[in-house]
């Protein structure tokens, strides 16, 4: 039974963008968390709840100079990991997409996978740092369980939304012809 090229593309997931998109999303999600929650809002830092953690890390309150210095160092380590993830995602994307690079940035497949990666960041960070280790919480205090649950819920919504978005996009074939030259529905 012969399978046409177009039917193969219609049912195949856009695999060439999955790993770079998810890796970029993990890094971008980490940067959003670090920049907005750690630095701008100062709701938490990496070690601000170690007075109640589950692994015995020394307590570093962000209200003291020494505590803030130590939290700033750990926030910096966190940002380095996010930076490496973004660079790795861009390197993967650059290595896989050799043609039509402008078109890939408008692809729902890429942005869907980036949203999936961002959601995965929230879920992993929320489960490991907030729930298992307890080294910090989204917003420490009496309502911290609700803030932490909201962070996990947002991550799950990002994964589900990203999955739905990437499925809307046509598989991106870096060696295929430029779809902008074709007639018909908008190219992914």
mmCIF file of N, CA and C in Angstrom, residues 73-182:
data_model
loop_
_atom_site.group_PDB
_atom_site.id
_atom_site.type_symbol
_atom_site.label_atom_id
_atom_site.label_comp_id
_atom_site.label_asym_id
_atom_site.label_seq_id
_atom_site.Cartn_x
_atom_site.Cartn_y
_atom_site.Cartn_z
ATOM 1 N N UNK A 73 23.332 34.482 44.917
ATOM 2 C CA UNK A 73 24.239 33.511 44.275
ATOM 3 C C UNK A 73 23.432 32.340 43.705
ATOM 4 N N UNK A 74 22.506 31.806 44.483
ATOM 5 C CA UNK A 74 21.721 30.659 44.012
ATOM 6 C C UNK A 74 20.747 31.055 42.909
ATOM 7 N N UNK A 75 20.222 32.274 42.977
ATOM 8 C CA UNK A 75 19.404 32.770 41.861
ATOM 9 C C UNK A 75 20.255 32.863 40.595
ATOM 10 N N UNK A 76 21.518 33.285 40.753
ATOM 11 C CA UNK A 76 22.416 33.360 39.607
ATOM 12 C C UNK A 76 22.692 31.984 39.016
ATOM 13 N N UNK A 77 22.909 30.985 39.870
ATOM 14 C CA UNK A 77 23.111 29.610 39.378
ATOM 15 C C UNK A 77 21.871 29.148 38.616
ATOM 16 N N UNK A 78 20.701 29.456 39.150
ATOM 17 C CA UNK A 78 19.438 29.118 38.490
ATOM 18 C C UNK A 78 19.361 29.776 37.116
ATOM 19 N N UNK A 79 19.737 31.042 37.027
ATOM 20 C CA UNK A 79 19.693 31.744 35.745
ATOM 21 C C UNK A 79 20.716 31.197 34.751
ATOM 22 N N UNK A 80 21.856 30.754 35.227
ATOM 23 C CA UNK A 80 22.841 30.133 34.328
ATOM 24 C C UNK A 80 22.242 28.878 33.695
ATOM 25 N N UNK A 81 21.558 28.075 34.497
ATOM 26 C CA UNK A 81 20.918 26.860 33.962
ATOM 27 C C UNK A 81 19.871 27.235 32.912
ATOM 28 N N UNK A 82 19.093 28.283 33.190
ATOM 29 C CA UNK A 82 18.086 28.752 32.208
ATOM 30 C C UNK A 82 18.765 29.226 30.932
ATOM 31 N N UNK A 83 19.868 29.928 31.089
ATOM 32 C CA UNK A 83 20.610 30.455 29.936
ATOM 33 C C UNK A 83 21.139 29.313 29.079
ATOM 34 N N UNK A 84 21.686 28.293 29.728
ATOM 35 C CA UNK A 84 22.193 27.124 28.997
ATOM 36 C C UNK A 84 21.051 26.444 28.241
ATOM 37 N N UNK A 85 19.881 26.345 28.866
ATOM 38 C CA UNK A 85 18.734 25.724 28.193
ATOM 39 C C UNK A 85 18.329 26.523 26.957
ATOM 40 N N UNK A 86 18.298 27.850 27.058
ATOM 41 C CA UNK A 86 17.936 28.679 25.899
ATOM 42 C C UNK A 86 18.984 28.524 24.794
ATOM 43 N N UNK A 87 20.259 28.575 25.158
ATOM 44 C CA UNK A 87 21.314 28.420 24.149
ATOM 45 C C UNK A 87 21.256 27.037 23.501
ATOM 46 N N UNK A 88 21.011 26.009 24.302
ATOM 47 C CA UNK A 88 20.901 24.655 23.750
ATOM 48 C C UNK A 88 19.703 24.554 22.811
ATOM 49 N N UNK A 89 18.585 25.158 23.200
ATOM 50 C CA UNK A 89 17.398 25.141 22.341
ATOM 51 C C UNK A 89 17.657 25.846 21.022
ATOM 52 N N UNK A 90 18.321 26.995 21.077
ATOM 53 C CA UNK A 90 18.636 27.718 19.842
ATOM 54 C C UNK A 90 19.618 26.929 18.979
ATOM 55 N N UNK A 91 20.603 26.287 19.611
ATOM 56 C CA UNK A 91 21.565 25.480 18.849
ATOM 57 C C UNK A 91 20.862 24.297 18.183
ATOM 58 N N UNK A 92 19.969 23.641 18.913
ATOM 59 C CA UNK A 92 19.215 22.525 18.323
ATOM 60 C C UNK A 92 18.357 23.011 17.160
ATOM 61 N N UNK A 93 17.707 24.137 17.348
ATOM 62 C CA UNK A 93 16.854 24.681 16.294
ATOM 63 C C UNK A 93 17.691 25.046 15.069
ATOM 64 N N UNK A 94 18.816 25.692 15.294
ATOM 65 C CA UNK A 94 19.684 26.108 14.191
ATOM 66 C C UNK A 94 20.215 24.891 13.436
ATOM 67 N N UNK A 95 20.546 23.824 14.174
ATOM 68 C CA UNK A 95 21.098 22.632 13.517
ATOM 69 C C UNK A 95 20.044 21.853 12.729
ATOM 70 N N UNK A 96 18.792 21.954 13.128
ATOM 71 C CA UNK A 96 17.734 21.172 12.471
ATOM 72 C C UNK A 96 17.046 21.921 11.338
ATOM 73 N N UNK A 97 17.037 23.212 11.423
ATOM 74 C CA UNK A 97 16.344 23.995 10.405
ATOM 75 C C UNK A 97 17.395 24.677 9.546
ATOM 76 N N UNK A 98 17.619 24.119 8.382
ATOM 77 C CA UNK A 98 18.666 24.645 7.513
ATOM 78 C C UNK A 98 18.105 25.554 6.426
ATOM 79 N N UNK A 99 16.812 25.461 6.176
ATOM 80 C CA UNK A 99 16.168 26.289 5.164
ATOM 81 C C UNK A 99 14.921 26.938 5.782
ATOM 82 N N UNK A 100 14.493 28.004 5.185
ATOM 83 C CA UNK A 100 13.238 28.653 5.571
ATOM 84 C C UNK A 100 13.220 29.030 7.058
ATOM 85 N N UNK A 101 14.330 29.559 7.554
ATOM 86 C CA UNK A 101 14.403 29.879 8.981
ATOM 87 C C UNK A 101 13.395 30.938 9.389
ATOM 88 N N UNK A 102 13.077 31.856 8.511
ATOM 89 C CA UNK A 102 12.084 32.876 8.852
ATOM 90 C C UNK A 102 10.723 32.220 9.086
ATOM 91 N N UNK A 103 10.395 31.234 8.282
ATOM 92 C CA UNK A 103 9.090 30.579 8.390
ATOM 93 C C UNK A 103 8.952 29.809 9.699
ATOM 94 N N UNK A 104 10.056 29.262 10.207
ATOM 95 C CA UNK A 104 9.954 28.458 11.422
ATOM 96 C C UNK A 104 9.513 29.308 12.617
ATOM 97 N N UNK A 105 9.899 30.591 12.658
ATOM 98 C CA UNK A 105 9.539 31.441 13.798
ATOM 99 C C UNK A 105 8.064 31.811 13.790
ATOM 100 N N UNK A 106 7.357 31.603 12.682
ATOM 101 C CA UNK A 106 5.912 31.851 12.650
ATOM 102 C C UNK A 106 5.123 30.555 12.752
ATOM 103 N N UNK A 107 5.803 29.452 12.963
ATOM 104 C CA UNK A 107 5.159 28.144 13.003
ATOM 105 C C UNK A 107 4.446 27.908 14.334
ATOM 106 N N UNK A 108 3.148 27.576 14.318
ATOM 107 C CA UNK A 108 2.472 27.190 15.565
ATOM 108 C C UNK A 108 3.138 25.978 16.216
ATOM 109 N N UNK A 109 3.760 25.120 15.407
ATOM 110 C CA UNK A 109 4.428 23.945 15.977
ATOM 111 C C UNK A 109 5.547 24.377 16.921
ATOM 112 N N UNK A 110 6.383 25.311 16.492
ATOM 113 C CA UNK A 110 7.480 25.756 17.365
ATOM 114 C C UNK A 110 6.932 26.412 18.620
ATOM 115 N N UNK A 111 5.976 27.341 18.477
ATOM 116 C CA UNK A 111 5.471 28.056 19.650
ATOM 117 C C UNK A 111 4.674 27.137 20.570
ATOM 118 N N UNK A 112 4.022 26.140 20.004
ATOM 119 C CA UNK A 112 3.345 25.152 20.837
ATOM 120 C C UNK A 112 4.331 24.367 21.675
ATOM 121 N N UNK A 113 5.421 23.938 21.043
ATOM 122 C CA UNK A 113 6.429 23.186 21.807
ATOM 123 C C UNK A 113 7.119 24.065 22.847
ATOM 124 N N UNK A 114 7.315 25.341 22.521
ATOM 125 C CA UNK A 114 7.895 26.247 23.521
ATOM 126 C C UNK A 114 6.966 26.360 24.728
ATOM 127 N N UNK A 115 5.671 26.463 24.484
ATOM 128 C CA UNK A 115 4.713 26.541 25.597
ATOM 129 C C UNK A 115 4.701 25.239 26.397
ATOM 130 N N UNK A 116 4.824 24.103 25.721
ATOM 131 C CA UNK A 116 4.927 22.822 26.434
ATOM 132 C C UNK A 116 6.164 22.832 27.336
ATOM 133 N N UNK A 117 7.292 23.300 26.817
ATOM 134 C CA UNK A 117 8.519 23.356 27.626
ATOM 135 C C UNK A 117 8.377 24.264 28.825
ATOM 136 N N UNK A 118 7.725 25.409 28.619
ATOM 137 C CA UNK A 118 7.489 26.345 29.738
ATOM 138 C C UNK A 118 6.636 25.656 30.799
ATOM 139 N N UNK A 119 5.594 24.971 30.380
ATOM 140 C CA UNK A 119 4.750 24.260 31.334
ATOM 141 C C UNK A 119 5.500 23.163 32.060
ATOM 142 N N UNK A 120 6.362 22.447 31.331
ATOM 143 C CA UNK A 120 7.169 21.408 31.981
ATOM 144 C C UNK A 120 8.097 22.016 33.023
ATOM 145 N N UNK A 121 8.655 23.197 32.706
ATOM 146 C CA UNK A 121 9.486 23.877 33.707
ATOM 147 C C UNK A 121 8.666 24.103 34.973
ATOM 148 N N UNK A 122 7.466 24.678 34.830
ATOM 149 C CA UNK A 122 6.632 24.959 36.006
ATOM 150 C C UNK A 122 6.339 23.690 36.801
ATOM 151 N N UNK A 123 6.017 22.611 36.100
ATOM 152 C CA UNK A 123 5.655 21.371 36.794
ATOM 153 C C UNK A 123 6.861 20.787 37.528
ATOM 154 N N UNK A 124 8.000 20.711 36.852
ATOM 155 C CA UNK A 124 9.194 20.131 37.490
ATOM 156 C C UNK A 124 9.669 21.014 38.635
ATOM 157 N N UNK A 125 9.747 22.316 38.392
ATOM 158 C CA UNK A 125 10.194 23.227 39.450
ATOM 159 C C UNK A 125 9.213 23.211 40.618
ATOM 160 N N UNK A 126 7.932 23.210 40.305
ATOM 161 C CA UNK A 126 6.927 23.204 41.356
ATOM 162 C C UNK A 126 6.952 21.921 42.179
ATOM 163 N N UNK A 127 7.139 20.799 41.522
ATOM 164 C CA UNK A 127 7.177 19.527 42.265
ATOM 165 C C UNK A 127 8.488 19.377 43.048
ATOM 166 N N UNK A 128 9.613 19.684 42.412
ATOM 167 C CA UNK A 128 10.912 19.444 43.073
ATOM 168 C C UNK A 128 11.178 20.495 44.147
ATOM 169 N N UNK A 129 11.205 21.781 43.761
ATOM 170 C CA UNK A 129 11.610 22.820 44.712
ATOM 171 C C UNK A 129 10.521 23.170 45.731
ATOM 172 N N UNK A 130 9.255 23.217 45.269
ATOM 173 C CA UNK A 130 8.183 23.625 46.194
ATOM 174 C C UNK A 130 7.682 22.462 47.052
ATOM 175 N N UNK A 131 7.447 21.305 46.413
ATOM 176 C CA UNK A 131 6.809 20.200 47.130
ATOM 177 C C UNK A 131 7.808 19.233 47.766
ATOM 178 N N UNK A 132 8.773 18.734 46.991
ATOM 179 C CA UNK A 132 9.662 17.685 47.516
ATOM 180 C C UNK A 132 10.735 18.272 48.424
ATOM 181 N N UNK A 133 11.505 19.257 47.911
ATOM 182 C CA UNK A 133 12.589 19.831 48.709
ATOM 183 C C UNK A 133 12.075 20.894 49.679
ATOM 184 N N UNK A 134 11.098 21.660 49.258
ATOM 185 C CA UNK A 134 10.556 22.728 50.105
ATOM 186 C C UNK A 134 11.533 23.864 50.344
ATOM 187 N N UNK A 135 12.456 24.113 49.399
ATOM 188 C CA UNK A 135 13.461 25.160 49.622
ATOM 189 C C UNK A 135 12.907 26.563 49.358
ATOM 190 N N UNK A 136 11.861 26.667 48.601
ATOM 191 C CA UNK A 136 11.145 27.924 48.461
ATOM 192 C C UNK A 136 9.731 27.633 47.971
ATOM 193 N N UNK A 137 8.894 28.657 48.063
ATOM 194 C CA UNK A 137 7.519 28.556 47.583
ATOM 195 C C UNK A 137 7.237 29.776 46.714
ATOM 196 N N UNK A 138 6.190 29.700 45.903
ATOM 197 C CA UNK A 138 5.881 30.822 45.015
ATOM 198 C C UNK A 138 5.713 32.091 45.835
ATOM 199 N N UNK A 139 4.919 32.013 46.863
ATOM 200 C CA UNK A 139 4.694 33.147 47.764
ATOM 201 C C UNK A 139 4.540 32.566 49.161
ATOM 202 N N UNK A 140 5.614 32.621 49.943
ATOM 203 C CA UNK A 140 5.634 31.983 51.254
ATOM 204 C C UNK A 140 4.661 32.660 52.215
ATOM 205 N N UNK A 141 4.037 31.862 53.038
ATOM 206 C CA UNK A 141 3.114 32.382 54.042
ATOM 207 C C UNK A 141 1.945 31.439 54.223
ATOM 208 N N UNK A 142 0.898 31.955 54.832
ATOM 209 C CA UNK A 142 -0.253 31.122 55.176
ATOM 210 C C UNK A 142 -0.926 30.514 53.948
ATOM 211 N N UNK A 143 -0.897 31.220 52.834
ATOM 212 C CA UNK A 143 -1.570 30.746 51.616
ATOM 213 C C UNK A 143 -0.618 30.078 50.630
ATOM 214 N N UNK A 144 0.586 29.687 51.064
ATOM 215 C CA UNK A 144 1.594 29.198 50.127
ATOM 216 C C UNK A 144 1.149 27.943 49.381
ATOM 217 N N UNK A 145 0.344 27.095 49.993
ATOM 218 C CA UNK A 145 -0.112 25.881 49.300
ATOM 219 C C UNK A 145 -0.957 26.242 48.084
ATOM 220 N N UNK A 146 -1.767 27.303 48.184
ATOM 221 C CA UNK A 146 -2.590 27.729 47.045
ATOM 222 C C UNK A 146 -1.738 28.329 45.937
ATOM 223 N N UNK A 147 -0.749 29.145 46.325
ATOM 224 C CA UNK A 147 0.155 29.707 45.308
ATOM 225 C C UNK A 147 0.916 28.591 44.591
ATOM 226 N N UNK A 148 1.414 27.623 45.369
ATOM 227 C CA UNK A 148 2.156 26.507 44.768
ATOM 228 C C UNK A 148 1.258 25.672 43.860
ATOM 229 N N UNK A 149 0.012 25.449 44.294
ATOM 230 C CA UNK A 149 -0.924 24.691 43.458
ATOM 231 C C UNK A 149 -1.243 25.455 42.176
ATOM 232 N N UNK A 150 -1.398 26.779 42.286
ATOM 233 C CA UNK A 150 -1.656 27.595 41.099
ATOM 234 C C UNK A 150 -0.505 27.540 40.111
ATOM 235 N N UNK A 151 0.727 27.510 40.621
ATOM 236 C CA UNK A 151 1.908 27.413 39.762
ATOM 237 C C UNK A 151 1.891 26.090 38.998
ATOM 238 N N UNK A 152 1.557 25.010 39.693
ATOM 239 C CA UNK A 152 1.471 23.700 39.040
ATOM 240 C C UNK A 152 0.321 23.669 38.027
ATOM 241 N N UNK A 153 -0.814 24.246 38.397
ATOM 242 C CA UNK A 153 -1.961 24.283 37.485
ATOM 243 C C UNK A 153 -1.619 25.088 36.232
ATOM 244 N N UNK A 154 -0.941 26.219 36.409
ATOM 245 C CA UNK A 154 -0.532 27.016 35.255
ATOM 246 C C UNK A 154 0.396 26.209 34.340
ATOM 247 N N UNK A 155 1.309 25.451 34.948
ATOM 248 C CA UNK A 155 2.185 24.593 34.153
ATOM 249 C C UNK A 155 1.407 23.556 33.363
ATOM 250 N N UNK A 156 0.419 22.932 34.005
ATOM 251 C CA UNK A 156 -0.390 21.924 33.306
ATOM 252 C C UNK A 156 -1.180 22.567 32.168
ATOM 253 N N UNK A 157 -1.709 23.780 32.393
ATOM 254 C CA UNK A 157 -2.436 24.485 31.332
ATOM 255 C C UNK A 157 -1.516 24.848 30.181
ATOM 256 N N UNK A 158 -0.285 25.251 30.484
ATOM 257 C CA UNK A 158 0.688 25.560 29.431
ATOM 258 C C UNK A 158 0.992 24.303 28.603
ATOM 259 N N UNK A 159 1.179 23.169 29.269
ATOM 260 C CA UNK A 159 1.472 21.926 28.540
ATOM 261 C C UNK A 159 0.295 21.570 27.640
ATOM 262 N N UNK A 160 -0.927 21.622 28.186
ATOM 263 C CA UNK A 160 -2.111 21.263 27.392
ATOM 264 C C UNK A 160 -2.321 22.252 26.244
ATOM 265 N N UNK A 161 -2.183 23.553 26.529
ATOM 266 C CA UNK A 161 -2.353 24.558 25.487
ATOM 267 C C UNK A 161 -1.284 24.458 24.424
ATOM 268 N N UNK A 162 -0.040 24.260 24.845
ATOM 269 C CA UNK A 162 1.055 24.114 23.895
ATOM 270 C C UNK A 162 0.887 22.888 23.025
ATOM 271 N N UNK A 163 0.431 21.806 23.648
ATOM 272 C CA UNK A 163 0.199 20.577 22.879
ATOM 273 C C UNK A 163 -0.857 20.826 21.804
ATOM 274 N N UNK A 164 -1.941 21.515 22.193
ATOM 275 C CA UNK A 164 -3.010 21.802 21.231
ATOM 276 C C UNK A 164 -2.510 22.723 20.111
ATOM 277 N N UNK A 165 -1.712 23.711 20.468
ATOM 278 C CA UNK A 165 -1.198 24.653 19.458
ATOM 279 C C UNK A 165 -0.272 23.946 18.477
ATOM 280 N N UNK A 166 0.648 23.130 18.993
ATOM 281 C CA UNK A 166 1.592 22.463 18.085
ATOM 282 C C UNK A 166 0.876 21.485 17.165
ATOM 283 N N UNK A 167 -0.250 20.930 17.596
ATOM 284 C CA UNK A 167 -1.000 20.012 16.727
ATOM 285 C C UNK A 167 -1.685 20.762 15.583
ATOM 286 N N UNK A 168 -1.961 22.055 15.798
ATOM 287 C CA UNK A 168 -2.550 22.880 14.742
ATOM 288 C C UNK A 168 -1.574 23.088 13.592
ATOM 289 N N UNK A 169 -0.299 23.125 13.930
ATOM 290 C CA UNK A 169 0.714 23.414 12.922
ATOM 291 C C UNK A 169 1.013 22.217 12.054
ATOM 292 N N UNK A 170 1.317 22.501 10.831
ATOM 293 C CA UNK A 170 1.752 21.426 9.946
ATOM 294 C C UNK A 170 3.162 21.023 10.348
ATOM 295 N N UNK A 171 3.501 19.762 10.126
ATOM 296 C CA UNK A 171 4.876 19.354 10.395
ATOM 297 C C UNK A 171 5.836 20.239 9.604
ATOM 298 N N UNK A 172 6.881 20.675 10.247
ATOM 299 C CA UNK A 172 7.845 21.544 9.592
ATOM 300 C C UNK A 172 8.941 20.703 8.980
ATOM 301 N N UNK A 173 9.022 20.726 7.686
ATOM 302 C CA UNK A 173 10.065 19.987 6.978
ATOM 303 C C UNK A 173 11.118 20.989 6.532
ATOM 304 N N UNK A 174 12.284 20.999 7.201
ATOM 305 C CA UNK A 174 13.294 21.995 6.854
ATOM 306 C C UNK A 174 13.817 21.858 5.429
ATOM 307 N N UNK A 175 13.637 20.687 4.841
ATOM 308 C CA UNK A 175 14.100 20.488 3.471
ATOM 309 C C UNK A 175 12.968 20.665 2.464
ATOM 310 N N UNK A 176 11.740 20.860 2.959
ATOM 311 C CA UNK A 176 10.599 20.989 2.064
ATOM 312 C C UNK A 176 10.575 22.337 1.374
ATOM 313 N N UNK A 177 9.641 22.433 0.418
ATOM 314 C CA UNK A 177 9.515 23.692 -0.309
ATOM 315 C C UNK A 177 8.882 24.746 0.587
ATOM 316 N N UNK A 178 9.119 25.978 0.265
ATOM 317 C CA UNK A 178 8.554 27.089 1.015
ATOM 318 C C UNK A 178 7.053 27.130 0.788
ATOM 319 N N UNK A 179 6.272 26.923 1.856
ATOM 320 C CA UNK A 179 4.824 26.846 1.718
ATOM 321 C C UNK A 179 4.191 28.193 1.437
ATOM 322 N N UNK A 180 4.942 29.273 1.629
ATOM 323 C CA UNK A 180 4.353 30.577 1.339
ATOM 324 C C UNK A 180 4.122 30.753 -0.157
ATOM 325 N N UNK A 181 4.814 29.917 -0.964
ATOM 326 C CA UNK A 181 4.630 30.017 -2.404
ATOM 327 C C UNK A 181 3.429 29.204 -2.873
ATOM 328 N N UNK A 182 2.873 28.354 -1.964
ATOM 329 C CA UNK A 182 1.696 27.556 -2.312
ATOM 330 C C UNK A 182 0.430 28.331 -2.040
#
